[in-house]
PDB file of C-alpha atoms in Angstrom:
ATOM      1  CA  MET A  18     -42.352   3.618  -6.292  1.00 44.00           C
ATOM      2  CA  LYS A  19     -41.402   0.202  -4.861  1.00 51.00           C
ATOM      3  CA  THR A  20     -37.764  -0.718  -5.316  1.00 70.00           C
ATOM      4  CA  ASN A  21     -36.871  -4.250  -6.401  1.00 87.00           C
ATOM      5  CA  ARG A  22     -34.077  -5.351  -4.109  1.00 90.00           C
ATOM      6  CA  THR A  23     -31.914  -8.426  -4.382  1.00 93.00           C
ATOM      7  CA  ARG A  24     -31.920 -11.057  -1.625  1.00 94.00           C
ATOM      8  CA  SER A  25     -28.458  -9.858  -0.636  1.00 94.00           C
ATOM      9  CA  GLN A  26     -29.689  -6.264  -0.250  1.00 95.00           C
ATOM     10  CA  GLU A  27     -32.676  -7.439   1.814  1.00 93.00           C
ATOM     11  CA  ARG A  28     -30.424  -9.490   4.129  1.00 94.00           C
ATOM     12  CA  ILE A  29     -28.108  -6.534   4.692  1.00 95.00           C
ATOM     13  CA  LEU A  30     -30.989  -4.121   5.282  1.00 92.00           C
ATOM     14  CA  LYS A  31     -32.615  -6.536   7.749  1.00 92.00           C
ATOM     15  CA  LEU A  32     -29.322  -6.857   9.625  1.00 93.00           C
ATOM     16  CA  LEU A  33     -28.758  -3.086   9.763  1.00 91.00           C
ATOM     17  CA  LYS A  34     -32.287  -2.542  11.118  1.00 87.00           C
ATOM     18  CA  THR A  35     -31.431  -4.709  14.137  1.00 89.00           C
ATOM     19  CA  GLN A  36     -28.205  -2.873  15.001  1.00 87.00           C
ATOM     20  CA  LYS A  37     -27.868  -0.045  17.495  1.00 80.00           C
ATOM     21  CA  ARG A  38     -24.628   1.167  15.902  1.00 83.00           C
ATOM     22  CA  SER A  39     -23.198   1.642  12.443  1.00 86.00           C
ATOM     23  CA  LEU A  40     -21.319  -1.294  10.914  1.00 93.00           C
ATOM     24  CA  SER A  41     -18.461  -1.511   8.441  1.00 95.00           C
ATOM     25  CA  ALA A  42     -18.830  -3.706   5.353  1.00 96.00           C
ATOM     26  CA  GLN A  43     -16.438  -6.161   7.015  1.00 96.00           C
ATOM     27  CA  ASP A  44     -18.632  -6.242  10.159  1.00 96.00           C
ATOM     28  CA  ILE A  45     -21.709  -6.912   8.006  1.00 96.00           C
ATOM     29  CA  TYR A  46     -19.869  -9.669   6.140  1.00 96.00           C
ATOM     30  CA  LEU A  47     -18.827 -11.368   9.421  1.00 95.00           C
ATOM     31  CA  LYS A  48     -22.234 -11.017  11.110  1.00 94.00           C
ATOM     32  CA  LEU A  49     -24.051 -12.531   8.125  1.00 95.00           C
ATOM     33  CA  ARG A  50     -21.535 -15.367   8.079  1.00 93.00           C
ATOM     34  CA  ARG A  51     -22.151 -16.070  11.780  1.00 92.00           C
ATOM     35  CA  CYS A  52     -25.922 -16.081  11.139  1.00 89.00           C
ATOM     36  CA  ASN A  53     -25.411 -18.754   8.465  1.00 89.00           C
ATOM     37  CA  GLN A  54     -26.330 -16.287   5.687  1.00 87.00           C
ATOM     38  CA  PRO A  55     -22.906 -15.892   4.070  1.00 86.00           C
ATOM     39  CA  LEU A  56     -22.365 -13.399   1.268  1.00 92.00           C
ATOM     40  CA  GLY A  57     -19.111 -12.620  -0.492  1.00 94.00           C
ATOM     41  CA  LEU A  58     -17.414  -9.421   0.627  1.00 94.00           C
ATOM     42  CA  ALA A  59     -17.677  -7.986  -2.906  1.00 96.00           C
ATOM     43  CA  THR A  60     -21.444  -8.707  -2.847  1.00 96.00           C
ATOM     44  CA  VAL A  61     -21.727  -6.890   0.483  1.00 96.00           C
ATOM     45  CA  TYR A  62     -20.011  -3.813  -1.002  1.00 96.00           C
ATOM     46  CA  ARG A  63     -22.144  -3.883  -4.173  1.00 96.00           C
ATOM     47  CA  SER A  64     -25.335  -4.277  -2.147  1.00 96.00           C
ATOM     48  CA  LEU A  65     -24.378  -1.427   0.186  1.00 96.00           C
ATOM     49  CA  ASP A  66     -23.672   0.825  -2.821  1.00 94.00           C
ATOM     50  CA  ALA A  67     -27.095   0.014  -4.306  1.00 94.00           C
ATOM     51  CA  LEU A  68     -28.851   0.616  -0.964  1.00 93.00           C
ATOM     52  CA  LYS A  69     -26.966   3.904  -0.581  1.00 89.00           C
ATOM     53  CA  LEU A  70     -28.030   5.069  -4.046  1.00 88.00           C
ATOM     54  CA  GLU A  71     -31.613   4.119  -3.222  1.00 86.00           C
ATOM     55  CA  GLY A  72     -31.410   6.215  -0.048  1.00 82.00           C
ATOM     56  CA  ALA A  73     -32.068   3.217   2.219  1.00 87.00           C
ATOM     57  CA  VAL A  74     -28.734   3.312   4.079  1.00 90.00           C
ATOM     58  CA  ILE A  75     -26.467   6.054   5.351  1.00 86.00           C
ATOM     59  CA  VAL A  76     -22.705   5.858   4.979  1.00 88.00           C
ATOM     60  CA  ARG A  77     -20.309   7.795   7.214  1.00 85.00           C
ATOM     61  CA  THR A  78     -16.546   7.951   6.962  1.00 85.00           C
ATOM     62  CA  LEU A  79     -14.791   7.791  10.316  1.00 81.00           C
ATOM     63  CA  ALA A  80     -11.606   9.668  11.225  1.00 77.00           C
ATOM     64  CA  ASN A  81      -9.534   6.563  10.377  1.00 84.00           C
ATOM     65  CA  GLY A  82     -11.017   6.475   6.856  1.00 86.00           C
ATOM     66  CA  GLU A  83     -13.288   3.476   7.482  1.00 90.00           C
ATOM     67  CA  SER A  84     -16.816   3.684   6.080  1.00 92.00           C
ATOM     68  CA  VAL A  85     -19.671   2.579   8.329  1.00 91.00           C
ATOM     69  CA  TYR A  86     -23.278   1.981   7.338  1.00 93.00           C
ATOM     70  CA  SER A  87     -26.617   2.220   9.103  1.00 88.00           C
ATOM     71  CA  CYS A  88     -30.292   2.176   8.209  1.00 84.00           C
ATOM     72  CA  LEU A  89     -31.895   5.392   7.097  1.00 69.00           C
ATOM     73  CA  GLN A  90     -34.043   6.174  10.109  1.00 64.00           C
ATOM     74  CA  GLN A  91     -33.077   9.765  10.695  1.00 60.00           C
ATOM     75  CA  ASP A  92     -30.282  12.165   9.917  1.00 63.00           C
ATOM     76  CA  GLN A  93     -27.139  11.474  11.871  1.00 69.00           C
ATOM     77  CA  HIS A  94     -24.892  13.897  13.705  1.00 82.00           C
ATOM     78  CA  HIS A  95     -21.766  13.001  15.671  1.00 82.00           C
ATOM     79  CA  LEU A  96     -18.816  14.250  17.673  1.00 89.00           C
ATOM     80  CA  THR A  97     -15.881  12.039  16.660  1.00 87.00           C
ATOM     81  CA  CYS A  98     -12.576  11.798  18.490  1.00 89.00           C
ATOM     82  CA  VAL A  99      -9.632  11.842  16.073  1.00 88.00           C
ATOM     83  CA  LYS A 100      -7.399  10.014  18.551  1.00 88.00           C
ATOM     84  CA  CYS A 101      -9.449   7.050  19.821  1.00 90.00           C
ATOM     85  CA  GLY A 102     -12.214   7.022  17.207  1.00 83.00           C
ATOM     86  CA  THR A 103     -15.080   7.304  19.688  1.00 85.00           C
ATOM     87  CA  SER A 104     -18.174   8.640  17.949  1.00 83.00           C
ATOM     88  CA  ILE A 105     -20.803  10.327  20.127  1.00 85.00           C
ATOM     89  CA  PRO A 106     -24.252  10.826  18.573  1.00 82.00           C
ATOM     90  CA  ILE A 107     -25.816  14.268  19.020  1.00 82.00           C
ATOM     91  CA  ASN A 108     -29.550  14.769  18.718  1.00 78.00           C
ATOM     92  CA  GLU A 109     -29.869  18.383  17.688  1.00 80.00           C
ATOM     93  CA  CYS A 110     -29.856  19.365  14.039  1.00 79.00           C
ATOM     94  CA  PRO A 111     -28.946  22.926  13.093  1.00 77.00           C
ATOM     95  CA  VAL A 112     -29.324  22.347   9.340  1.00 82.00           C
ATOM     96  CA  HIS A 113     -32.915  21.143   8.765  1.00 80.00           C
ATOM     97  CA  TYR A 114     -33.967  24.612   7.610  1.00 84.00           C
ATOM     98  CA  LEU A 115     -31.043  24.737   5.174  1.00 89.00           C
ATOM     99  CA  GLU A 116     -31.942  21.272   3.864  1.00 86.00           C
ATOM    100  CA  ASP A 117     -35.507  22.393   3.094  1.00 88.00           C
ATOM    101  CA  LYS A 118     -34.235  25.530   1.310  1.00 91.00           C
ATOM    102  CA  LEU A 119     -31.720  23.561  -0.763  1.00 92.00           C
ATOM    103  CA  GLN A 120     -34.320  21.030  -1.870  1.00 91.00           C
ATOM    104  CA  GLU A 121     -36.586  23.808  -3.016  1.00 93.00           C
ATOM    105  CA  SER A 122     -34.028  26.111  -4.632  1.00 95.00           C
ATOM    106  CA  HIS A 123     -32.070  23.373  -6.429  1.00 95.00           C
ATOM    107  CA  LYS A 124     -34.960  21.001  -7.189  1.00 92.00           C
ATOM    108  CA  PHE A 125     -32.952  18.264  -5.484  1.00 91.00           C
ATOM    109  CA  LYS A 126     -34.411  15.422  -3.391  1.00 84.00           C
ATOM    110  CA  ILE A 127     -32.273  14.985  -0.278  1.00 82.00           C
ATOM    111  CA  PHE A 128     -32.444  11.500   1.282  1.00 78.00           C
ATOM    112  CA  TYR A 129     -30.401  12.314   4.366  1.00 74.00           C
ATOM    113  CA  HIS A 130     -27.509  14.359   5.618  1.00 79.00           C
ATOM    114  CA  THR A 131     -24.694  13.837   8.077  1.00 77.00           C
ATOM    115  CA  LEU A 132     -22.981  16.360  10.275  1.00 82.00           C
ATOM    116  CA  GLU A 133     -19.746  15.428  11.963  1.00 83.00           C
ATOM    117  CA  PHE A 134     -17.453  17.391  14.234  1.00 87.00           C
ATOM    118  CA  PHE A 135     -13.902  16.095  14.754  1.00 88.00           C
ATOM    119  CA  GLY A 136     -11.796  16.754  17.840  1.00 90.00           C
ATOM    120  CA  LEU A 137     -10.721  15.136  21.128  1.00 92.00           C
ATOM    121  CA  CYS A 138     -12.986  13.408  23.652  1.00 91.00           C
ATOM    122  CA  ASP A 139     -12.615  14.004  27.412  1.00 92.00           C
ATOM    123  CA  THR A 140     -10.530  10.863  27.930  1.00 92.00           C
ATOM    124  CA  CYS A 141      -8.063  11.729  25.173  1.00 91.00           C
ATOM    125  CA  MET A 142      -7.825  15.352  26.337  1.00 90.00           C
ATOM    126  CA  LEU A 143      -6.939  14.151  29.852  1.00 88.00           C
ATOM    127  CA  ALA A 144      -4.351  11.749  28.419  1.00 86.00           C
ATOM    128  CA  GLU A 145      -2.815  14.635  26.424  1.00 80.00           C
ATOM    129  CA  ASP A 146      -2.521  16.724  29.632  1.00 75.00           C
ATOM    130  CA  ILE A 147      -0.847  13.861  31.533  1.00 55.00           C
ATOM    131  CA  SER A 148       1.777  13.144  28.841  1.00 49.00           C
TER     132      SER A 148
END
């Protein structure tokens, strides 16, 4: 089933497809403005919500509470430092089997999942030892 997207949603999706990292709504707003495709910040948030509900974008909440968005290309897994906010992608996925079982047993279509571990990165651990 083809989804009818607004021009705003298409602009945001096109932008996210070109990015190598996740962006906040504010980042998206500023990048579109710089590309001479301005949207209101409220429109950016509404469009992101619609794309999220469609399963076209992934939203993650960082340790500082900020939400960041990226295109749905694959499930995302990260190690996130609670001190500096560095987020390191990890490529293994220990929950694919569980995802398949849940879809079947609950008759629930899963678009994506996230897995995030919070702790301290090497740099912050060294800084803690020095203090």
